[in-house]
mmCIF file of C-alpha atoms in Angstrom:
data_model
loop_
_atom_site.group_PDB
_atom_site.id
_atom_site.type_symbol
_atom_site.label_atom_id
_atom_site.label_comp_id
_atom_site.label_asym_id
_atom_site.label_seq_id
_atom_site.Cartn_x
_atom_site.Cartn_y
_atom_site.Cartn_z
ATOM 1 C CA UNK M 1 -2.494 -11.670 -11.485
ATOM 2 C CA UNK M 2 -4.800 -9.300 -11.525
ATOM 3 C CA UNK M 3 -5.406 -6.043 -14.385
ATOM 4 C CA UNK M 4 -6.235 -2.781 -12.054
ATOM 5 C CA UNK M 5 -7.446 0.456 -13.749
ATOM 6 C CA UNK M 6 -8.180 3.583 -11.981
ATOM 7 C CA UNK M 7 -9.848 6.943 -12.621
ATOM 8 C CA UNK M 8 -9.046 9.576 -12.680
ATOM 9 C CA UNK M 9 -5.510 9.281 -12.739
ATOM 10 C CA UNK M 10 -4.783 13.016 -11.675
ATOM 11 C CA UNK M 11 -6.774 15.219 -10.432
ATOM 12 C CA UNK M 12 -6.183 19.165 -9.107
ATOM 13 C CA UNK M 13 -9.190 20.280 -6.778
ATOM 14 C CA UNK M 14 -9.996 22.914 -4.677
ATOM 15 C CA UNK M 15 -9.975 23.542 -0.920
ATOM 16 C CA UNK M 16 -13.488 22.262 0.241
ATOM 17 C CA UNK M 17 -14.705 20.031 -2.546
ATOM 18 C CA UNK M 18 -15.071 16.121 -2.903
ATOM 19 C CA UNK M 19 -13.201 14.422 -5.423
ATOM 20 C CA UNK M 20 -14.137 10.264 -6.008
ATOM 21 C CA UNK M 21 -12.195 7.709 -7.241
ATOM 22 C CA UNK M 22 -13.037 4.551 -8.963
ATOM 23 C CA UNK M 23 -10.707 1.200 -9.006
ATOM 24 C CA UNK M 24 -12.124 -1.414 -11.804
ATOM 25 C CA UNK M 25 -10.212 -4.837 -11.919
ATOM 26 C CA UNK M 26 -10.650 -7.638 -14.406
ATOM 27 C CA UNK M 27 -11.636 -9.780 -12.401
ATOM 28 C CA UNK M 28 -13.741 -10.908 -9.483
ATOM 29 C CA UNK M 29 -12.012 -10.391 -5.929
ATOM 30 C CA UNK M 30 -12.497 -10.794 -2.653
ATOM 31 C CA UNK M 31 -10.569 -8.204 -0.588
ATOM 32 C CA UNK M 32 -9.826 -4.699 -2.052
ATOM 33 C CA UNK M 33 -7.589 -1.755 -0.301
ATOM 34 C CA UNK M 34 -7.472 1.483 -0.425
ATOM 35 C CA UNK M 35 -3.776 3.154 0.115
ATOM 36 C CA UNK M 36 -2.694 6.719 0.430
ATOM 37 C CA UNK M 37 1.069 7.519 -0.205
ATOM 38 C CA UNK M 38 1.619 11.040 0.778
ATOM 39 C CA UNK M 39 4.604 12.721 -1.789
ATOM 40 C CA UNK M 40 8.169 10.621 -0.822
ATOM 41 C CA UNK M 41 6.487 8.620 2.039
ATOM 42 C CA UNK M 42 5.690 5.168 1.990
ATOM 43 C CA UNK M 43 1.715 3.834 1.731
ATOM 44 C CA UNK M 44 -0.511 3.923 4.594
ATOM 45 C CA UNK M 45 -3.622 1.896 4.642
ATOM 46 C CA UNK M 46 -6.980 3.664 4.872
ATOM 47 C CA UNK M 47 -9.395 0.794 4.451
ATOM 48 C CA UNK M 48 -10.369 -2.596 3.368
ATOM 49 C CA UNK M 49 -13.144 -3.186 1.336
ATOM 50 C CA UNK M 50 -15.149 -6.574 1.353
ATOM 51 C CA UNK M 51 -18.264 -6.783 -1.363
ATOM 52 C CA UNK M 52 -21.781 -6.539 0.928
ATOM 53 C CA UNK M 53 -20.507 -5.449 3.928
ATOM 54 C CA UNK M 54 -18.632 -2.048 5.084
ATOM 55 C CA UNK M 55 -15.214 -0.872 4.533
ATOM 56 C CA UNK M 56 -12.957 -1.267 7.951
ATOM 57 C CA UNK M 57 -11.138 1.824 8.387
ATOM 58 C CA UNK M 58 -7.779 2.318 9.989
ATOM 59 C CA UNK M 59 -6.655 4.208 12.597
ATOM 60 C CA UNK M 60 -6.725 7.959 11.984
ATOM 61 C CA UNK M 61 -9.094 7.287 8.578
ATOM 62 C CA UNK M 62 -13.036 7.482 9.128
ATOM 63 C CA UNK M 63 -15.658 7.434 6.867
ATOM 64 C CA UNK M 64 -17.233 10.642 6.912
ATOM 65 C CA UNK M 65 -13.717 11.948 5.524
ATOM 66 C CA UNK M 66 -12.918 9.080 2.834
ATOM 67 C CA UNK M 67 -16.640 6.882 1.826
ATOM 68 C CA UNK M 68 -16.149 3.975 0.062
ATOM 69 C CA UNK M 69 -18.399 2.002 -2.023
ATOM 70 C CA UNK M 70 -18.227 -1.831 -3.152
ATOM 71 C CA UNK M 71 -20.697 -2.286 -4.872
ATOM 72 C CA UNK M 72 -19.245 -5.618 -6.880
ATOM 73 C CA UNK M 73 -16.818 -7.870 -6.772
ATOM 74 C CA UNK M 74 -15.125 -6.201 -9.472
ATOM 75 C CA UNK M 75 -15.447 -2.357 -8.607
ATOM 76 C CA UNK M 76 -14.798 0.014 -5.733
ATOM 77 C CA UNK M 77 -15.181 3.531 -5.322
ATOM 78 C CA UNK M 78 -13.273 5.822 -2.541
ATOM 79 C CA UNK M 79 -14.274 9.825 -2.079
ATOM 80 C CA UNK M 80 -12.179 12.161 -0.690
ATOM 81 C CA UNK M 81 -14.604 14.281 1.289
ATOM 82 C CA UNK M 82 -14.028 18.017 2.224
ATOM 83 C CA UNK M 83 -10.622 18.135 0.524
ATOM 84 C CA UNK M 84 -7.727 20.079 2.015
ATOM 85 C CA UNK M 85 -4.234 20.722 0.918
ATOM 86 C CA UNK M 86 -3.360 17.933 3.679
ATOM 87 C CA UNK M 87 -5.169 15.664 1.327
ATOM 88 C CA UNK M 88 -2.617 15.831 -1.105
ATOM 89 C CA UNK M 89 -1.307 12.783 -1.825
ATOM 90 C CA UNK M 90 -1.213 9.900 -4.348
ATOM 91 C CA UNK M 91 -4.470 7.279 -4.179
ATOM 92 C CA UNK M 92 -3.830 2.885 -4.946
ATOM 93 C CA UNK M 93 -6.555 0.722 -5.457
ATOM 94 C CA UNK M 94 -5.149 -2.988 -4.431
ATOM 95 C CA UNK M 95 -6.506 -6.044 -4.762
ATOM 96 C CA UNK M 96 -6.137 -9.320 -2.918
ATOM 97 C CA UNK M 97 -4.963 -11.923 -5.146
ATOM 98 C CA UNK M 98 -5.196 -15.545 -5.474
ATOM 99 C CA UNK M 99 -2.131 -17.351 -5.376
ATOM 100 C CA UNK M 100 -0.158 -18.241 -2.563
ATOM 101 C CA UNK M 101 0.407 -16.310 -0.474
ATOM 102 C CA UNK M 102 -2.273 -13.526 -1.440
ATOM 103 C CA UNK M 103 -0.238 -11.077 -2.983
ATOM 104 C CA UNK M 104 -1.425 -7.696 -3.497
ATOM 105 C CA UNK M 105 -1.578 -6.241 -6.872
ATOM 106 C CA UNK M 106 -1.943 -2.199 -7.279
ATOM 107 C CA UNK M 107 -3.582 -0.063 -9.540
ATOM 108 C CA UNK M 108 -1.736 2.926 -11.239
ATOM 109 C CA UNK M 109 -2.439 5.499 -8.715
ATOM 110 C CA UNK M 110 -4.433 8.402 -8.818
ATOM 111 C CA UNK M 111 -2.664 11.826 -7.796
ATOM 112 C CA UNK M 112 -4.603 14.335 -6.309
ATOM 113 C CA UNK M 113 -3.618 17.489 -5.415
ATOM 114 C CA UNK M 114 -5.515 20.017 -3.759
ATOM 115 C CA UNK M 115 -4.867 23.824 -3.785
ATOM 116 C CA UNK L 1 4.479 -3.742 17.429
ATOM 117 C CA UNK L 2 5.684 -5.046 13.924
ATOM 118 C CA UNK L 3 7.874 -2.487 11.864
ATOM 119 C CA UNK L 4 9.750 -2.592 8.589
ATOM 120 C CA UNK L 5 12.826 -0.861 8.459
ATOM 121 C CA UNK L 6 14.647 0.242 5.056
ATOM 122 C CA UNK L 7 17.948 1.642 6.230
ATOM 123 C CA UNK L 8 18.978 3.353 2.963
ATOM 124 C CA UNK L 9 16.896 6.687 1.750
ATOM 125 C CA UNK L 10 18.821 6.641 -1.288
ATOM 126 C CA UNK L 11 20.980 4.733 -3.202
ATOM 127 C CA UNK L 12 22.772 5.172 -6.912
ATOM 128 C CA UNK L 13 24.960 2.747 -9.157
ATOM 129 C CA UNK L 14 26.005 2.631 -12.450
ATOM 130 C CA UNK L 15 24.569 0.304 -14.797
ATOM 131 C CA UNK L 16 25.302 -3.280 -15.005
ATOM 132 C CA UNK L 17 26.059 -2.875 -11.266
ATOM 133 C CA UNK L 18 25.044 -5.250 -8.677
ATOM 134 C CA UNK L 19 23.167 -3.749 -5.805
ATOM 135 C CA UNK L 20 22.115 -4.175 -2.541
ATOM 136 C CA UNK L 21 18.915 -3.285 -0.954
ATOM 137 C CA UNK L 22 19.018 -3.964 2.736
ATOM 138 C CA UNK L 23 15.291 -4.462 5.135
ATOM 139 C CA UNK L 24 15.214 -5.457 8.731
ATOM 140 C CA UNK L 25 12.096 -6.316 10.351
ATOM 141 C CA UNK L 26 10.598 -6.966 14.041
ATOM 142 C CA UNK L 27 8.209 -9.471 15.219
ATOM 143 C CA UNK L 28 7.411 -12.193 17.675
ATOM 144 C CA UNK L 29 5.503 -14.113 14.944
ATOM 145 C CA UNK L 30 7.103 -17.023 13.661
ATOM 146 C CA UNK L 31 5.498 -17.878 10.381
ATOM 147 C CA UNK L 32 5.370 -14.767 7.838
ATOM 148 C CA UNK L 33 5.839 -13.491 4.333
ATOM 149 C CA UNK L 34 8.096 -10.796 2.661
ATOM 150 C CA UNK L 35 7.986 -8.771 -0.341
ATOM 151 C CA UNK L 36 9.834 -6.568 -2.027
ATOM 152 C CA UNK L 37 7.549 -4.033 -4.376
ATOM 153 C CA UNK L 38 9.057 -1.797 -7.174
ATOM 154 C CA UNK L 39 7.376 1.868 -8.160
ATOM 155 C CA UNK L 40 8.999 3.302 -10.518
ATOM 156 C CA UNK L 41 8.074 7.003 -11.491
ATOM 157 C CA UNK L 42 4.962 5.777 -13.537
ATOM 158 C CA UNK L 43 3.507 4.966 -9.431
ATOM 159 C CA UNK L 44 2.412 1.560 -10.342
ATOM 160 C CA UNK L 45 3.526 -0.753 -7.741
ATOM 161 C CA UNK L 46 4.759 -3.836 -8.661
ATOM 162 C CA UNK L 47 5.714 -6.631 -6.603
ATOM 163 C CA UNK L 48 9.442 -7.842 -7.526
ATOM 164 C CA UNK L 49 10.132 -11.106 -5.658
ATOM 165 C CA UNK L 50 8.477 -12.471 -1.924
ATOM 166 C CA UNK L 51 9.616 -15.213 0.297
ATOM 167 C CA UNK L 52 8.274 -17.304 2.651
ATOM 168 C CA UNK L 53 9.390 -17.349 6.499
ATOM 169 C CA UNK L 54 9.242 -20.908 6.592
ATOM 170 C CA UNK L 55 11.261 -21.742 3.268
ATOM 171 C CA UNK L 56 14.613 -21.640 4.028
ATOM 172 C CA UNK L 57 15.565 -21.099 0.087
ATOM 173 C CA UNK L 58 16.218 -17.388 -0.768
ATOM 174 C CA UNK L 59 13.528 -16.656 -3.362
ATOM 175 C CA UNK L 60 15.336 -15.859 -6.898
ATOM 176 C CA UNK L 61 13.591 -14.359 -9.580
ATOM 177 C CA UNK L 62 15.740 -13.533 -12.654
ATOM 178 C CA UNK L 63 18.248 -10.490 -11.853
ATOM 179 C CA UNK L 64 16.284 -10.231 -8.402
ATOM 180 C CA UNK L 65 17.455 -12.704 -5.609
ATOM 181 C CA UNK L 66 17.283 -12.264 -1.554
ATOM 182 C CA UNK L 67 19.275 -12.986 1.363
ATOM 183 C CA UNK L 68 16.968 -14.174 3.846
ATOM 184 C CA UNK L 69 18.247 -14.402 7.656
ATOM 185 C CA UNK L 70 15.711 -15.426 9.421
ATOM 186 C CA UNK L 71 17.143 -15.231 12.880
ATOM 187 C CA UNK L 72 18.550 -11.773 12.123
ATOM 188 C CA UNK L 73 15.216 -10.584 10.670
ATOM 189 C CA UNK L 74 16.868 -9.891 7.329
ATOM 190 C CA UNK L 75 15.413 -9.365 4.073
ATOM 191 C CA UNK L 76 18.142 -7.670 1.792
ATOM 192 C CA UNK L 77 17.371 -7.491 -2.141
ATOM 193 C CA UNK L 78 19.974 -7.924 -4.432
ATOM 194 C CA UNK L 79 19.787 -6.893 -8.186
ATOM 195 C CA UNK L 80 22.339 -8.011 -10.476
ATOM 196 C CA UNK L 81 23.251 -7.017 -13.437
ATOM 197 C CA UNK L 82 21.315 -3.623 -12.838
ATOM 198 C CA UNK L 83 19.508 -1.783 -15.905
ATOM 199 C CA UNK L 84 18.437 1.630 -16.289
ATOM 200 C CA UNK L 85 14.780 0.371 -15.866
ATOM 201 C CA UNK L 86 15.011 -0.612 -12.206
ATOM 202 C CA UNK L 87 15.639 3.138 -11.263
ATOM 203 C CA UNK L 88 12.614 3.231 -8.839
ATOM 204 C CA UNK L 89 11.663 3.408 -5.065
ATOM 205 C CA UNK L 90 11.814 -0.226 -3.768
ATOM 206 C CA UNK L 91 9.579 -0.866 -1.196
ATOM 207 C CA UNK L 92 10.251 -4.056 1.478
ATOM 208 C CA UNK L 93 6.878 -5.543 3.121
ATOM 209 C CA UNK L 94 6.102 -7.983 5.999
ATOM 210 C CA UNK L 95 2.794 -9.682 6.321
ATOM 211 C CA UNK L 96 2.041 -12.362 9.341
ATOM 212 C CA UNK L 97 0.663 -15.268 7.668
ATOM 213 C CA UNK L 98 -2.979 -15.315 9.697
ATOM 214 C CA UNK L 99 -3.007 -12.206 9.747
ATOM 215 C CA UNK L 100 -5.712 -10.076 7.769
ATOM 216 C CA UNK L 101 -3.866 -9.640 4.758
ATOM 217 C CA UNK L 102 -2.655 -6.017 5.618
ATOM 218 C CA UNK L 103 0.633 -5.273 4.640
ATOM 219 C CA UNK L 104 2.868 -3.428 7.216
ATOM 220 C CA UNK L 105 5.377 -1.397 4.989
ATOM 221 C CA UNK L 106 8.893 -0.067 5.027
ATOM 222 C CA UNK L 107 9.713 3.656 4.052
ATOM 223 C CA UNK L 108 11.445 2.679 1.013
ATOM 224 C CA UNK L 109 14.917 3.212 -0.667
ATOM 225 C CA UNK L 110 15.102 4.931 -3.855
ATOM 226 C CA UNK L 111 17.403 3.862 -6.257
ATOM 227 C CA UNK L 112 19.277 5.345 -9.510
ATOM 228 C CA UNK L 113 20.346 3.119 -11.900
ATOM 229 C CA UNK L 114 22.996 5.748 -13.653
ATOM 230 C CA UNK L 115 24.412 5.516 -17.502
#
């Protein structure tokens, strides 16, 4: 398993700012994901990042809008650019594990909110 | 396209109940894996029990056992024995197994575990 920590772990902000978010694990992994989870939905994906090389965004996600840094095997950073109150949403850090078969582990979460 | 479906917004028993969860899933691929995650109202996901598609065993893992029909694209949860603590929003999740690792999720059930 892996131990995922995230910062901050709320956050209110206002229209038009930048808020970043840092993801620390315990350990050293491969693949890490960023996740939003707008309030009573279910997560959508907005990119994997892979240490040394640049996130892959999803559909409807660019990085102008969400930046992410990986700058180690153990860290990861992901900005919320420009903020609206669409951006509102809860923020997981995941990692890739390595057992079989893979399974993700999640940080806590960071909830943003944006007014 | 692949889609998880989670039939049940809501659900509520009464403690020391045995529940049912139920997910259905579409795909053409033939070797896969499934998960069930729990987040409770602390947000951190954690993953509750996952079975492979080519194990025909249903995965047990303490109170937490599944009914795996393969041919009906099945993937029900069942917790026994149910405690106050597994009030949370379950979450059911496919993965191909060559795929990329990205989890394609279901919308969730939320279940209340009453006194």
């Amino acid at each position: 398993s892996a131990v995922i920590s995230q910062k901050p772990s709320r956050d209110i902000c206002q229209r038009g700012t930048s808020l970043t978010i840092q993801c620390q694990v315990d350990s050293q992994v491969t693949m890490m994901f960023w996740y939003r989870q707008q309030p009573g939905q279910s997560l959508t994906l907005i990119a994997t990042a892979n240490q040394g090389s640049e996130a892959t965004y999803e559909s409807g996600f660019v990085i102008d809008k969400f930046p992410i840094s990986r700058p180690n095997l153990t860290f990861s950073t992901l900005t919320v650019s420009n903020m609206s109150p669409e951006d509102s949403s809860i923020y997981l850090c995941s990692v890739l594990g390595t057992g079989s078969p893979n399974e993700q582990f999640f940080g806590p979460g960071t909830r943003l909110t944006v007014l | 396209a692949q889609t998880v479906t989670q039939s049940q917004p809501e659900m509520s028993v009464q403690e020391a109940e045995t529940v049912t969860l139920s997910c259905t899933y579409d795909t053409s691929e033939s070797n896969y894996y499934l998960f069930w995650y729990k987040q409770p109202p602390s947000r951190q996901m954690i993953l509750v029990i996952r079975q492979e598609a080519y194990k025909q065993q249903n995965a047990t893992e303490n109170r937490f056992s599944v009914n795996f029909q393969k041919a009906a694209k099945s993937f029900s949860l069942k917790i026994s024995d149910s405690q106050l603590g597994d009030t949370a929003m379950y979450f059911c999740a496919f993965r191909p197994m060559d795929s990329n690792y990205q989890l394609i999720w279901g919308a969730g059930t939320k279940l209340i575990i009453k006194p």
